[in-house]
mmCIF file of C-alpha atoms and ligand atoms in Angstrom:
data_model
loop_
_atom_site.group_PDB
_atom_site.id
_atom_site.type_symbol
_atom_site.label_atom_id
_atom_site.label_comp_id
_atom_site.label_asym_id
_atom_site.label_seq_id
_atom_site.Cartn_x
_atom_site.Cartn_y
_atom_site.Cartn_z
ATOM 1 C CA MET H 1 -35.689 49.611 -0.595
ATOM 2 C CA LYS H 2 -34.664 46.081 -1.539
ATOM 3 C CA THR H 3 -32.115 44.172 0.512
ATOM 4 C CA ILE H 4 -29.804 41.650 -1.085
ATOM 5 C CA LEU H 5 -27.375 39.220 0.509
ATOM 6 C CA ILE H 6 -24.188 38.580 -1.388
ATOM 7 C CA THR H 7 -22.022 35.844 0.074
ATOM 8 C CA GLY H 8 -18.260 35.663 -0.561
ATOM 9 C CA GLY H 9 -18.236 39.367 -1.474
ATOM 10 C CA ALA H 10 -14.681 39.842 -0.138
ATOM 11 C CA GLY H 11 -13.294 37.383 -2.627
ATOM 12 C CA PHE H 12 -12.279 37.861 -6.237
ATOM 13 C CA ILE H 13 -15.536 37.646 -8.255
ATOM 14 C CA GLY H 14 -17.645 38.679 -5.136
ATOM 15 C CA SER H 15 -15.802 42.011 -4.705
ATOM 16 C CA HIS H 16 -16.382 42.894 -8.357
ATOM 17 C CA LEU H 17 -20.089 41.957 -7.953
ATOM 18 C CA VAL H 18 -20.561 43.897 -4.718
ATOM 19 C CA ARG H 19 -18.984 47.038 -6.179
ATOM 20 C CA HIS H 20 -21.171 46.710 -9.313
ATOM 21 C CA TRP H 21 -24.290 46.222 -7.329
ATOM 22 C CA VAL H 22 -23.619 49.020 -4.799
ATOM 23 C CA GLU H 23 -22.803 51.517 -7.554
ATOM 24 C CA LYS H 24 -25.531 50.559 -10.016
ATOM 25 C CA TYR H 25 -28.362 50.001 -7.599
ATOM 26 C CA PRO H 26 -28.260 52.807 -4.947
ATOM 27 C CA ASP H 27 -31.789 51.809 -3.910
ATOM 28 C CA THR H 28 -30.695 48.293 -2.966
ATOM 29 C CA GLN H 29 -29.090 47.550 0.379
ATOM 30 C CA VAL H 30 -26.182 45.191 -0.265
ATOM 31 C CA VAL H 31 -25.112 43.052 2.650
ATOM 32 C CA ASN H 32 -21.875 41.132 2.136
ATOM 33 C CA LEU H 33 -21.449 38.033 4.256
ATOM 34 C CA ASP H 34 -17.889 36.763 4.233
ATOM 35 C CA LYS H 35 -15.832 34.633 6.579
ATOM 36 C CA LEU H 36 -12.564 36.328 5.411
ATOM 37 C CA THR H 37 -10.683 33.208 4.799
ATOM 38 C CA TYR H 38 -7.218 33.566 3.181
ATOM 39 C CA ALA H 39 -9.032 34.442 -0.016
ATOM 40 C CA GLY H 40 -11.338 37.129 1.424
ATOM 41 C CA ASN H 41 -9.895 40.628 1.592
ATOM 42 C CA LEU H 42 -11.738 43.736 2.575
ATOM 43 C CA GLU H 43 -9.005 45.763 0.813
ATOM 44 C CA ASN H 44 -10.827 44.776 -2.429
ATOM 45 C CA LEU H 45 -13.767 46.890 -1.352
ATOM 46 C CA LYS H 46 -12.089 49.888 0.219
ATOM 47 C CA ASP H 47 -13.431 52.319 -2.371
ATOM 48 C CA ILE H 48 -17.083 51.483 -1.601
ATOM 49 C CA GLU H 49 -16.959 50.495 2.104
ATOM 50 C CA SER H 50 -18.598 53.677 3.367
ATOM 51 C CA ARG H 51 -21.430 53.795 0.764
ATOM 52 C CA PRO H 52 -24.773 54.034 2.629
ATOM 53 C CA ASN H 53 -26.128 51.053 0.739
ATOM 54 C CA TYR H 54 -23.394 48.702 1.702
ATOM 55 C CA THR H 55 -22.915 46.663 4.851
ATOM 56 C CA PHE H 56 -20.263 44.006 5.757
ATOM 57 C CA GLU H 57 -21.046 41.116 7.994
ATOM 58 C CA LYS H 58 -18.231 38.801 9.026
ATOM 59 C CA GLY H 59 -19.532 35.256 9.347
ATOM 60 C CA ASP H 60 -19.374 31.684 8.283
ATOM 61 C CA ILE H 61 -22.145 30.335 5.989
ATOM 62 C CA VAL H 62 -21.830 26.952 7.705
ATOM 63 C CA ASP H 63 -22.991 28.614 11.073
ATOM 64 C CA ALA H 64 -26.683 28.018 10.863
ATOM 65 C CA ASP H 65 -27.509 30.114 13.894
ATOM 66 C CA HIS H 66 -25.590 33.104 12.537
ATOM 67 C CA VAL H 67 -27.084 32.782 9.085
ATOM 68 C CA LYS H 68 -30.622 32.512 10.500
ATOM 69 C CA ALA H 69 -30.066 35.581 12.624
ATOM 70 C CA LEU H 70 -28.896 37.569 9.640
ATOM 71 C CA PHE H 71 -31.993 36.616 7.678
ATOM 72 C CA GLY H 72 -34.076 37.769 10.678
ATOM 73 C CA LYS H 73 -32.092 41.034 10.892
ATOM 74 C CA TYR H 74 -32.244 42.048 7.253
ATOM 75 C CA ARG H 75 -35.180 40.265 5.765
ATOM 76 C CA PHE H 76 -33.403 39.671 2.474
ATOM 77 C CA ASP H 77 -35.346 39.804 -0.749
ATOM 78 C CA ALA H 78 -32.628 37.838 -2.649
ATOM 79 C CA VAL H 79 -29.431 36.039 -2.188
ATOM 80 C CA ILE H 80 -26.512 35.875 -4.677
ATOM 81 C CA HIS H 81 -24.370 33.037 -3.279
ATOM 82 C CA LEU H 82 -20.667 33.047 -4.236
ATOM 83 C CA ALA H 83 -18.905 32.102 -0.907
ATOM 84 C CA ALA H 84 -16.897 29.002 -1.567
ATOM 85 C CA GLU H 85 -13.550 27.341 -1.277
ATOM 86 C CA SER H 86 -12.483 27.820 -4.903
ATOM 87 C CA HIS H 87 -9.004 26.460 -5.489
ATOM 88 C CA VAL H 88 -8.700 22.945 -7.077
ATOM 89 C CA ASP H 89 -5.204 22.307 -5.652
ATOM 90 C CA ARG H 90 -6.368 23.065 -2.125
ATOM 91 C CA SER H 91 -9.357 20.754 -2.563
ATOM 92 C CA ILE H 92 -6.884 17.944 -3.451
ATOM 93 C CA ALA H 93 -4.888 18.696 -0.259
ATOM 94 C CA ASN H 94 -7.850 19.195 2.029
ATOM 95 C CA PRO H 95 -11.224 18.200 0.717
ATOM 96 C CA MET H 96 -13.175 18.564 3.971
ATOM 97 C CA ASP H 97 -13.198 22.457 3.905
ATOM 98 C CA PHE H 98 -14.800 22.184 0.460
ATOM 99 C CA ILE H 99 -17.465 19.736 1.709
ATOM 100 C CA MET H 100 -18.309 21.994 4.606
ATOM 101 C CA THR H 101 -18.369 25.471 2.934
ATOM 102 C CA ASN H 102 -19.473 24.485 -0.608
ATOM 103 C CA ILE H 103 -22.140 21.872 0.291
ATOM 104 C CA VAL H 104 -23.088 22.313 3.962
ATOM 105 C CA GLY H 105 -22.812 26.102 3.707
ATOM 106 C CA THR H 106 -25.076 26.174 0.648
ATOM 107 C CA VAL H 107 -27.704 24.010 2.364
ATOM 108 C CA THR H 108 -27.513 26.274 5.433
ATOM 109 C CA LEU H 109 -28.220 29.394 3.297
ATOM 110 C CA LEU H 110 -31.082 27.561 1.392
ATOM 111 C CA ASN H 111 -32.660 26.525 4.704
ATOM 112 C CA ALA H 112 -32.415 30.025 6.142
ATOM 113 C CA ALA H 113 -33.998 31.460 2.942
ATOM 114 C CA ARG H 114 -36.813 28.952 3.062
ATOM 115 C CA ALA H 115 -37.546 29.569 6.708
ATOM 116 C CA GLN H 116 -37.518 33.349 6.260
ATOM 117 C CA TRP H 117 -39.521 33.508 3.022
ATOM 118 C CA GLY H 118 -42.071 30.855 3.809
ATOM 119 C CA ASN H 119 -44.890 31.107 1.213
ATOM 120 C CA ASP H 120 -44.186 34.797 0.582
ATOM 121 C CA LEU H 121 -42.036 34.091 -2.523
ATOM 122 C CA GLU H 122 -43.083 37.058 -4.677
ATOM 123 C CA GLY H 123 -39.912 38.820 -5.867
ATOM 124 C CA LYS H 124 -37.621 36.506 -3.932
ATOM 125 C CA LEU H 125 -34.583 34.763 -5.587
ATOM 126 C CA PHE H 126 -31.766 32.449 -4.591
ATOM 127 C CA TYR H 127 -29.029 32.818 -7.142
ATOM 128 C CA HIS H 128 -26.333 30.182 -6.985
ATOM 129 C CA VAL H 129 -23.015 31.039 -8.744
ATOM 130 C CA SER H 130 -21.283 27.913 -10.011
ATOM 131 C CA THR H 131 -18.585 26.668 -12.249
ATOM 132 C CA ASP H 132 -18.255 24.838 -15.581
ATOM 133 C CA GLU H 133 -15.979 22.389 -13.760
ATOM 134 C CA VAL H 134 -19.073 20.445 -12.638
ATOM 135 C CA TYR H 135 -19.301 19.083 -16.241
ATOM 136 C CA GLY H 136 -15.906 17.322 -15.949
ATOM 137 C CA SER H 137 -13.356 17.262 -18.702
ATOM 138 C CA LEU H 138 -13.739 17.601 -22.497
ATOM 139 C CA GLY H 139 -11.627 15.883 -25.121
ATOM 140 C CA GLU H 140 -10.257 17.796 -28.041
ATOM 141 C CA GLU H 141 -13.677 18.724 -29.300
ATOM 142 C CA GLY H 142 -17.114 19.810 -28.132
ATOM 143 C CA PHE H 143 -18.606 22.249 -25.578
ATOM 144 C CA PHE H 144 -20.396 22.135 -22.264
ATOM 145 C CA THR H 145 -24.062 23.005 -22.636
ATOM 146 C CA GLU H 146 -26.672 23.295 -19.861
ATOM 147 C CA THR H 147 -27.708 19.606 -20.502
ATOM 148 C CA THR H 148 -24.159 18.157 -20.408
ATOM 149 C CA ARG H 149 -24.098 15.358 -17.907
ATOM 150 C CA TYR H 150 -22.395 16.338 -14.623
ATOM 151 C CA ASP H 151 -19.118 14.496 -14.250
ATOM 152 C CA PRO H 152 -16.972 16.301 -11.688
ATOM 153 C CA ARG H 153 -13.392 15.000 -11.245
ATOM 154 C CA SER H 154 -11.878 17.034 -8.339
ATOM 155 C CA PRO H 155 -13.128 17.510 -4.767
ATOM 156 C CA TYR H 156 -13.702 21.144 -5.632
ATOM 157 C CA SER H 157 -15.864 20.404 -8.683
ATOM 158 C CA ALA H 158 -17.646 17.592 -6.917
ATOM 159 C CA SER H 159 -18.589 19.878 -4.001
ATOM 160 C CA LYS H 160 -19.824 22.557 -6.461
ATOM 161 C CA ALA H 161 -21.826 19.918 -8.393
ATOM 162 C CA SER H 162 -23.382 18.744 -5.173
ATOM 163 C CA SER H 163 -24.413 22.201 -4.276
ATOM 164 C CA ASP H 164 -25.953 22.766 -7.747
ATOM 165 C CA HIS H 165 -27.982 19.602 -7.290
ATOM 166 C CA ILE H 166 -29.171 20.688 -3.862
ATOM 167 C CA VAL H 167 -30.202 24.155 -5.124
ATOM 168 C CA ARG H 168 -32.105 22.549 -7.935
ATOM 169 C CA SER H 169 -33.784 20.139 -5.515
ATOM 170 C CA TYR H 170 -35.017 23.052 -3.340
ATOM 171 C CA PHE H 171 -36.601 24.606 -6.503
ATOM 172 C CA HIS H 172 -38.391 21.362 -7.448
ATOM 173 C CA THR H 173 -39.260 20.156 -3.947
ATOM 174 C CA TYR H 174 -40.065 23.333 -2.072
ATOM 175 C CA GLY H 175 -40.717 25.820 -4.863
ATOM 176 C CA LEU H 176 -37.839 27.959 -3.690
ATOM 177 C CA PRO H 177 -37.278 30.523 -6.601
ATOM 178 C CA ALA H 178 -33.739 29.660 -7.604
ATOM 179 C CA VAL H 179 -31.410 30.126 -10.582
ATOM 180 C CA ILE H 180 -27.939 28.796 -11.256
ATOM 181 C CA SER H 181 -25.134 29.954 -13.529
ATOM 182 C CA ASN H 182 -22.058 27.922 -14.479
ATOM 183 C CA CYS H 183 -19.175 30.011 -15.602
ATOM 184 C CA SER H 184 -15.760 29.271 -17.130
ATOM 185 C CA ASN H 185 -12.468 30.439 -15.682
ATOM 186 C CA ASN H 186 -12.477 34.113 -14.727
ATOM 187 C CA TYR H 187 -9.543 36.540 -14.733
ATOM 188 C CA GLY H 188 -9.043 40.215 -13.754
ATOM 189 C CA GLY H 189 -7.887 42.241 -10.847
ATOM 190 C CA PHE H 190 -8.238 41.218 -7.170
ATOM 191 C CA GLN H 191 -7.729 37.525 -7.910
ATOM 192 C CA PHE H 192 -5.754 35.744 -5.216
ATOM 193 C CA PRO H 193 -2.280 34.924 -6.744
ATOM 194 C CA GLU H 194 -2.593 31.131 -6.228
ATOM 195 C CA LYS H 195 -4.609 30.970 -9.451
ATOM 196 C CA LEU H 196 -2.769 30.754 -12.740
ATOM 197 C CA ILE H 197 -2.881 34.259 -14.176
ATOM 198 C CA PRO H 198 -2.103 36.390 -11.188
ATOM 199 C CA LEU H 199 0.454 33.895 -10.015
ATOM 200 C CA VAL H 200 2.235 34.001 -13.359
ATOM 201 C CA ILE H 201 2.169 37.849 -13.627
ATOM 202 C CA ASN H 202 3.518 37.997 -10.026
ATOM 203 C CA ASN H 203 6.293 35.486 -10.674
ATOM 204 C CA ILE H 204 7.368 37.205 -13.919
ATOM 205 C CA LYS H 205 7.570 40.555 -12.211
ATOM 206 C CA ASN H 206 9.665 39.013 -9.377
ATOM 207 C CA ARG H 207 11.764 36.920 -11.784
ATOM 208 C CA LYS H 208 10.617 33.755 -10.039
ATOM 209 C CA PRO H 209 10.080 30.304 -11.728
ATOM 210 C CA ILE H 210 6.699 29.970 -13.452
ATOM 211 C CA PRO H 211 5.330 26.581 -12.612
ATOM 212 C CA VAL H 212 3.511 24.958 -15.484
ATOM 213 C CA TYR H 213 1.722 21.707 -14.677
ATOM 214 C CA GLY H 214 2.487 18.654 -16.880
ATOM 215 C CA LYS H 215 3.239 19.731 -20.430
ATOM 216 C CA GLY H 216 1.073 22.819 -20.261
ATOM 217 C CA LEU H 217 -1.378 21.356 -22.831
ATOM 218 C CA ASN H 218 -4.538 21.661 -20.715
ATOM 219 C CA VAL H 219 -7.092 24.134 -22.069
ATOM 220 C CA ARG H 220 -9.084 26.588 -20.050
ATOM 221 C CA ASP H 221 -11.830 28.862 -21.417
ATOM 222 C CA TRP H 222 -11.169 32.405 -20.060
ATOM 223 C CA LEU H 223 -13.699 35.136 -19.229
ATOM 224 C CA PHE H 224 -12.954 38.684 -17.904
ATOM 225 C CA VAL H 225 -14.482 39.047 -14.478
ATOM 226 C CA GLY H 226 -16.546 42.116 -15.427
ATOM 227 C CA ASP H 227 -18.288 40.103 -18.066
ATOM 228 C CA HIS H 228 -19.198 37.396 -15.495
ATOM 229 C CA VAL H 229 -20.598 40.188 -13.317
ATOM 230 C CA SER H 230 -22.691 41.530 -16.161
ATOM 231 C CA ALA H 231 -23.999 38.064 -16.856
ATOM 232 C CA ILE H 232 -24.997 37.629 -13.227
ATOM 233 C CA ASP H 233 -26.840 40.944 -13.222
ATOM 234 C CA LEU H 234 -28.739 39.939 -16.394
ATOM 235 C CA ILE H 235 -29.633 36.409 -15.202
ATOM 236 C CA PHE H 236 -30.645 37.829 -11.781
ATOM 237 C CA HIS H 237 -33.104 40.222 -13.383
ATOM 238 C CA LYS H 238 -34.226 38.315 -16.468
ATOM 239 C CA GLY H 239 -33.393 34.606 -16.052
ATOM 240 C CA ARG H 240 -36.117 32.037 -15.754
ATOM 241 C CA LYS H 241 -36.476 30.496 -12.277
ATOM 242 C CA GLY H 242 -35.358 26.949 -12.059
ATOM 243 C CA GLU H 243 -32.972 27.407 -15.050
ATOM 244 C CA THR H 244 -29.234 27.028 -15.498
ATOM 245 C CA TYR H 245 -27.272 29.367 -17.676
ATOM 246 C CA ASN H 246 -23.704 28.718 -18.919
ATOM 247 C CA VAL H 247 -21.448 31.712 -19.023
ATOM 248 C CA GLY H 248 -18.349 31.862 -21.211
ATOM 249 C CA GLY H 249 -16.739 33.952 -23.940
ATOM 250 C CA HIS H 250 -15.129 31.372 -26.271
ATOM 251 C CA ASN H 251 -11.561 32.058 -25.247
ATOM 252 C CA GLU H 252 -9.977 28.650 -25.139
ATOM 253 C CA LYS H 253 -6.308 28.749 -24.515
ATOM 254 C CA ARG H 254 -3.689 26.049 -23.819
ATOM 255 C CA ASN H 255 -1.986 26.861 -20.505
ATOM 256 C CA ILE H 256 1.507 27.072 -22.096
ATOM 257 C CA ASP H 257 0.226 29.478 -24.761
ATOM 258 C CA LEU H 258 -1.411 31.696 -22.168
ATOM 259 C CA VAL H 259 1.753 31.757 -19.963
ATOM 260 C CA LYS H 260 3.928 32.710 -22.957
ATOM 261 C CA LEU H 261 1.488 35.487 -23.914
ATOM 262 C CA LEU H 262 1.680 36.812 -20.352
ATOM 263 C CA CYS H 263 5.503 36.716 -20.570
ATOM 264 C CA ARG H 264 5.453 38.785 -23.789
ATOM 265 C CA ILE H 265 2.990 41.272 -22.342
ATOM 266 C CA VAL H 266 4.817 41.765 -19.027
ATOM 267 C CA ASP H 267 8.230 41.999 -20.781
ATOM 268 C CA ARG H 268 6.927 44.672 -23.127
ATOM 269 C CA LYS H 269 5.349 46.676 -20.284
ATOM 270 C CA LEU H 270 8.381 46.449 -18.124
ATOM 271 C CA GLY H 271 10.834 47.180 -20.981
ATOM 272 C CA ARG H 272 12.563 43.791 -20.664
ATOM 273 C CA ALA H 273 14.254 42.053 -23.585
ATOM 274 C CA GLU H 274 11.984 39.933 -25.798
ATOM 275 C CA GLY H 275 11.878 36.295 -24.640
ATOM 276 C CA GLU H 276 13.486 37.094 -21.263
ATOM 277 C CA SER H 277 10.662 35.847 -18.970
ATOM 278 C CA GLU H 278 9.955 32.714 -20.976
ATOM 279 C CA LYS H 279 13.198 31.402 -19.522
ATOM 280 C CA LEU H 280 11.391 31.371 -16.222
ATOM 281 C CA ILE H 281 8.918 28.686 -17.364
ATOM 282 C CA THR H 282 9.406 25.546 -15.321
ATOM 283 C CA TYR H 283 7.520 22.381 -16.049
ATOM 284 C CA VAL H 284 6.391 20.772 -12.752
ATOM 285 C CA GLN H 285 4.568 17.643 -11.789
ATOM 286 C CA ASP H 286 1.022 17.540 -13.133
ATOM 287 C CA ARG H 287 -2.085 18.089 -10.874
ATOM 288 C CA ALA H 288 -3.743 14.825 -9.889
ATOM 289 C CA GLY H 289 -6.748 14.165 -12.011
ATOM 290 C CA HIS H 290 -6.057 17.292 -14.098
ATOM 291 C CA ASP H 291 -9.034 18.015 -16.345
ATOM 292 C CA LEU H 292 -7.847 18.305 -19.917
ATOM 293 C CA ARG H 293 -10.155 20.884 -21.444
ATOM 294 C CA TYR H 294 -13.020 23.152 -20.491
ATOM 295 C CA ALA H 295 -15.098 25.043 -23.159
ATOM 296 C CA ILE H 296 -18.415 26.607 -22.645
ATOM 297 C CA ASP H 297 -21.338 26.996 -24.924
ATOM 298 C CA SER H 298 -23.133 30.106 -23.722
ATOM 299 C CA SER H 299 -25.653 30.326 -26.700
ATOM 300 C CA LYS H 300 -28.652 29.961 -24.244
ATOM 301 C CA LEU H 301 -27.486 33.077 -22.326
ATOM 302 C CA SER H 302 -26.795 35.096 -25.466
ATOM 303 C CA GLY H 303 -29.897 33.918 -27.357
ATOM 304 C CA GLU H 304 -32.394 34.120 -24.545
ATOM 305 C CA LEU H 305 -31.112 37.131 -22.580
ATOM 306 C CA GLY H 306 -28.899 38.863 -25.193
ATOM 307 C CA TRP H 307 -25.669 38.699 -23.071
ATOM 308 C CA LYS H 308 -22.341 39.259 -24.700
ATOM 309 C CA PRO H 309 -18.879 39.886 -23.360
ATOM 310 C CA SER H 310 -17.693 43.547 -23.402
ATOM 311 C CA VAL H 311 -13.968 42.980 -23.826
ATOM 312 C CA THR H 312 -11.922 40.715 -26.128
ATOM 313 C CA PHE H 313 -9.411 38.328 -24.570
ATOM 314 C CA GLU H 314 -6.529 40.541 -25.790
ATOM 315 C CA GLN H 315 -8.125 43.692 -24.164
ATOM 316 C CA GLY H 316 -8.877 41.756 -20.931
ATOM 317 C CA MET H 317 -5.294 40.444 -20.727
ATOM 318 C CA GLU H 318 -3.788 43.993 -21.222
ATOM 319 C CA LEU H 319 -6.154 45.371 -18.573
ATOM 320 C CA THR H 320 -5.313 42.589 -16.142
ATOM 321 C CA VAL H 321 -1.530 42.753 -16.495
ATOM 322 C CA ASP H 322 -1.783 46.593 -15.964
ATOM 323 C CA TRP H 323 -3.845 46.073 -12.892
ATOM 324 C CA TYR H 324 -1.390 43.713 -11.235
ATOM 325 C CA LEU H 325 1.621 45.879 -12.201
ATOM 326 C CA GLN H 326 -0.098 48.955 -10.731
ATOM 327 C CA HIS H 327 -1.208 47.132 -7.478
ATOM 328 C CA GLU H 328 2.140 46.074 -6.102
ATOM 329 C CA GLU H 329 1.155 46.745 -2.547
ATOM 330 C CA TRP H 330 -2.002 44.730 -2.842
ATOM 331 C CA LEU H 331 -0.010 41.770 -4.213
ATOM 332 C CA ARG H 332 2.600 42.152 -1.495
ATOM 333 C CA ASN H 333 -0.062 42.249 1.244
ATOM 334 C CA VAL H 334 -1.908 39.166 0.123
ATOM 335 C CA THR H 335 1.230 37.186 -0.527
ATOM 336 C CA SER H 336 2.829 38.124 2.742
ATOM 337 C CA GLY H 337 -0.188 37.165 4.886
ATOM 338 C CA GLU H 338 0.070 40.640 6.609
ATOM 339 C CA TYR H 339 -3.579 41.331 5.900
ATOM 340 C CA GLN H 340 -4.623 38.024 7.553
ATOM 341 C CA LYS H 341 -2.788 39.062 10.714
ATOM 342 C CA TYR H 342 -4.568 42.372 10.520
ATOM 343 C CA TYR H 343 -7.968 40.811 10.263
ATOM 344 C CA GLN H 344 -7.206 38.421 13.077
ATOM 345 C CA GLY H 345 -6.569 41.501 15.257
ATOM 346 C CA GLN H 346 -9.506 43.340 13.883
ATOM 347 C CA TYR H 347 -12.178 40.674 13.938
ATOM 348 C CA GLY H 348 -10.648 37.794 15.922
ATOM 349 C CA GLY H 349 -13.331 36.152 18.043
ATOM 350 C CA ARG H 350 -15.998 38.577 16.884
ATOM 351 C CA ARG H 351 -18.683 38.082 14.292
HETATM 352 P P1 LIG P 401 -12.514 33.328 -3.941
HETATM 353 O O1 LIG P 401 -11.829 32.154 -3.427
HETATM 354 O O2 LIG P 401 -11.673 34.414 -4.479
HETATM 355 O O3 LIG P 401 -13.514 33.981 -2.965
HETATM 356 C C1 LIG P 401 -14.286 33.193 -2.073
HETATM 357 C C2 LIG P 401 -14.820 34.058 -0.947
HETATM 358 O O4 LIG P 401 -15.707 33.211 -0.114
HETATM 359 C C3 LIG P 401 -13.724 34.578 -0.014
HETATM 360 O O5 LIG P 401 -14.021 35.991 0.191
HETATM 361 C C4 LIG P 401 -13.850 33.803 1.215
HETATM 362 O O6 LIG P 401 -13.472 34.487 2.445
HETATM 363 C C5 LIG P 401 -15.369 33.509 1.248
HETATM 364 N N1 LIG P 401 -15.696 32.238 2.007
HETATM 365 C C6 LIG P 401 -15.021 31.095 1.867
HETATM 366 N N2 LIG P 401 -15.628 30.222 2.822
HETATM 367 C C7 LIG P 401 -16.621 30.872 3.396
HETATM 368 C C8 LIG P 401 -17.555 30.506 4.486
HETATM 369 N N3 LIG P 401 -17.566 29.254 5.006
HETATM 370 N N4 LIG P 401 -18.419 31.453 4.840
HETATM 371 C C9 LIG P 401 -18.456 32.707 4.344
HETATM 372 N N5 LIG P 401 -17.563 33.095 3.379
HETATM 373 C C10 LIG P 401 -16.653 32.218 2.972
HETATM 374 O O7 LIG P 401 -13.478 32.726 -5.083
HETATM 375 P P2 LIG P 401 -13.920 33.316 -6.490
HETATM 376 O O8 LIG P 401 -12.895 32.928 -7.502
HETATM 377 O O9 LIG P 401 -14.290 34.724 -6.320
HETATM 378 O O10 LIG P 401 -15.279 32.473 -6.753
HETATM 379 C C11 LIG P 401 -16.518 32.855 -6.295
HETATM 380 C C12 LIG P 401 -17.537 31.895 -6.704
HETATM 381 O O11 LIG P 401 -17.639 31.839 -8.072
HETATM 382 C C13 LIG P 401 -17.347 30.558 -6.116
HETATM 383 O O12 LIG P 401 -18.635 29.946 -5.763
HETATM 384 C C14 LIG P 401 -16.755 29.737 -7.309
HETATM 385 O O13 LIG P 401 -17.077 28.394 -7.231
HETATM 386 C C15 LIG P 401 -17.412 30.462 -8.486
HETATM 387 N N6 LIG P 401 -16.690 30.463 -9.715
HETATM 388 C C16 LIG P 401 -15.412 30.893 -9.777
HETATM 389 C C17 LIG P 401 -14.771 30.906 -11.061
HETATM 390 C C18 LIG P 401 -13.362 31.409 -11.115
HETATM 391 O O14 LIG P 401 -12.751 31.334 -12.213
HETATM 392 N N7 LIG P 401 -12.821 32.038 -10.082
HETATM 393 C C19 LIG P 401 -15.382 30.506 -12.183
HETATM 394 C C20 LIG P 401 -16.748 30.086 -12.094
HETATM 395 C C21 LIG P 401 -17.350 30.021 -10.884
HETATM 396 P P1 LIG P 402 -6.284 27.519 -11.894
HETATM 397 O O1 LIG P 402 -6.066 28.952 -12.087
HETATM 398 O O2 LIG P 402 -5.982 26.851 -10.587
HETATM 399 O O3 LIG P 402 -7.863 27.196 -12.263
HETATM 400 P P2 LIG P 402 -8.743 25.898 -12.428
HETATM 401 O O4 LIG P 402 -7.908 24.748 -11.949
HETATM 402 O O5 LIG P 402 -9.901 26.018 -11.645
HETATM 403 O O6 LIG P 402 -8.932 25.760 -13.980
HETATM 404 O O7 LIG P 402 -5.522 26.714 -13.018
HETATM 405 C C1 LIG P 402 -5.731 27.053 -14.412
HETATM 406 C C2 LIG P 402 -4.975 26.016 -15.202
HETATM 407 O O8 LIG P 402 -3.530 26.298 -15.020
HETATM 408 C C3 LIG P 402 -5.132 24.571 -14.805
HETATM 409 O O9 LIG P 402 -5.096 23.673 -15.997
HETATM 410 C C4 LIG P 402 -4.009 24.249 -13.897
HETATM 411 C C5 LIG P 402 -2.832 25.163 -14.501
HETATM 412 N N1 LIG P 402 -1.884 25.701 -13.552
HETATM 413 C C6 LIG P 402 -0.538 25.552 -13.781
HETATM 414 O O10 LIG P 402 -0.088 25.027 -14.850
HETATM 415 N N2 LIG P 402 0.368 26.122 -12.885
HETATM 416 C C7 LIG P 402 -0.057 26.741 -11.749
HETATM 417 O O11 LIG P 402 0.818 27.209 -10.959
HETATM 418 C C8 LIG P 402 -1.476 26.801 -11.430
HETATM 419 C C9 LIG P 402 -1.955 27.468 -10.237
HETATM 420 C C10 LIG P 402 -2.290 26.292 -12.392
#
């Protein structure tokens, strides 16, 4: 039986990945290491929490003693590393959390893997999950490829860029088997409603103002979370060591167009009058250093490994709106902070 460590498995993408791995690979023991920050929520994994091949470990990836002890306890064959501070606006308000978790935490994991694996590297893999934001901002044209120069502009993207460089350095310097993927903006169920899509759906539902930064002309390239998970699975099993793969589905949308589309879909599903929710759109002060446009060229991943997204943007949006409309209690819990109080009581002071 193989044992795999997934970090950040209680977060948005991590919970989809953990569920996928636990269900698809019953012969693999999946250990989910998560600090349960505001973004980590074990509710996301309720349906699989009692599976025999799943274990949760609460802990901080920055805590070297704890991480080392876990590697000793489980003797991991592989790591898929997602734990991170992930919200750009928070990184502008408080960069240090991002430096600690995204950079120091990644180094801590790499050191533990190196120490545990030594020269016995057959079948071992350190998979680092990263973002297209490391490449900076595009103008009106062009795409990010794997050879685009890194040019991060926010503390978040700079911390992720730094972690990518360090992972690559461990591959070249120590021969640690590693692979990196850089993905575009994800959307789907279980995303914390501080990010654009769940925030907009939640605000439309509650008839609250929809904050659009600047003029709403910034472009993001959206990918359904399940398609990111399928890419990670493929790269994990078939990707070449030391390589980077870009992941994206060519769904570039201006923020304002996306927000209006969500208004139309939610209005239709809730039986509201056409155009009713668009009145909630409120233009607010722009984000500092707001990257204009992201767009991913994922032809290496599709050409080399045969990956392709399974849902269209339109299908993914319908599925996502349905999910948030059907998970009112989840939304209420994560926005009320109730679940954080619960975890404090449940896990406070205990690893
Ligand atoms: P998220 O914020 O929803 O989840 C992050 C998880 O990491 C949470 O469960 C949190 O509790 C945990 N965590 C944070 N600090 C930790 C620490 N010090 N120790 C242990 N656990 C800790 O993030 P997400 O959107 O699911 O993103 C997951 C990964 O994917 C990140 O590395 C992110 O950079 C990358 N990524 C995200 C996107 C996106 O659109 N969301 C796109 C590309 C890449
Ligand atoms: P976000 O979901 O925070 O992802 P990222 O910054 O990592 O791309 O934001 C997506 C886009 O939406 C980004 O251009 C900023 C913008 N945005 C708003 O206009 N209003 C909002 O309330 C939020 C959270 C984001």
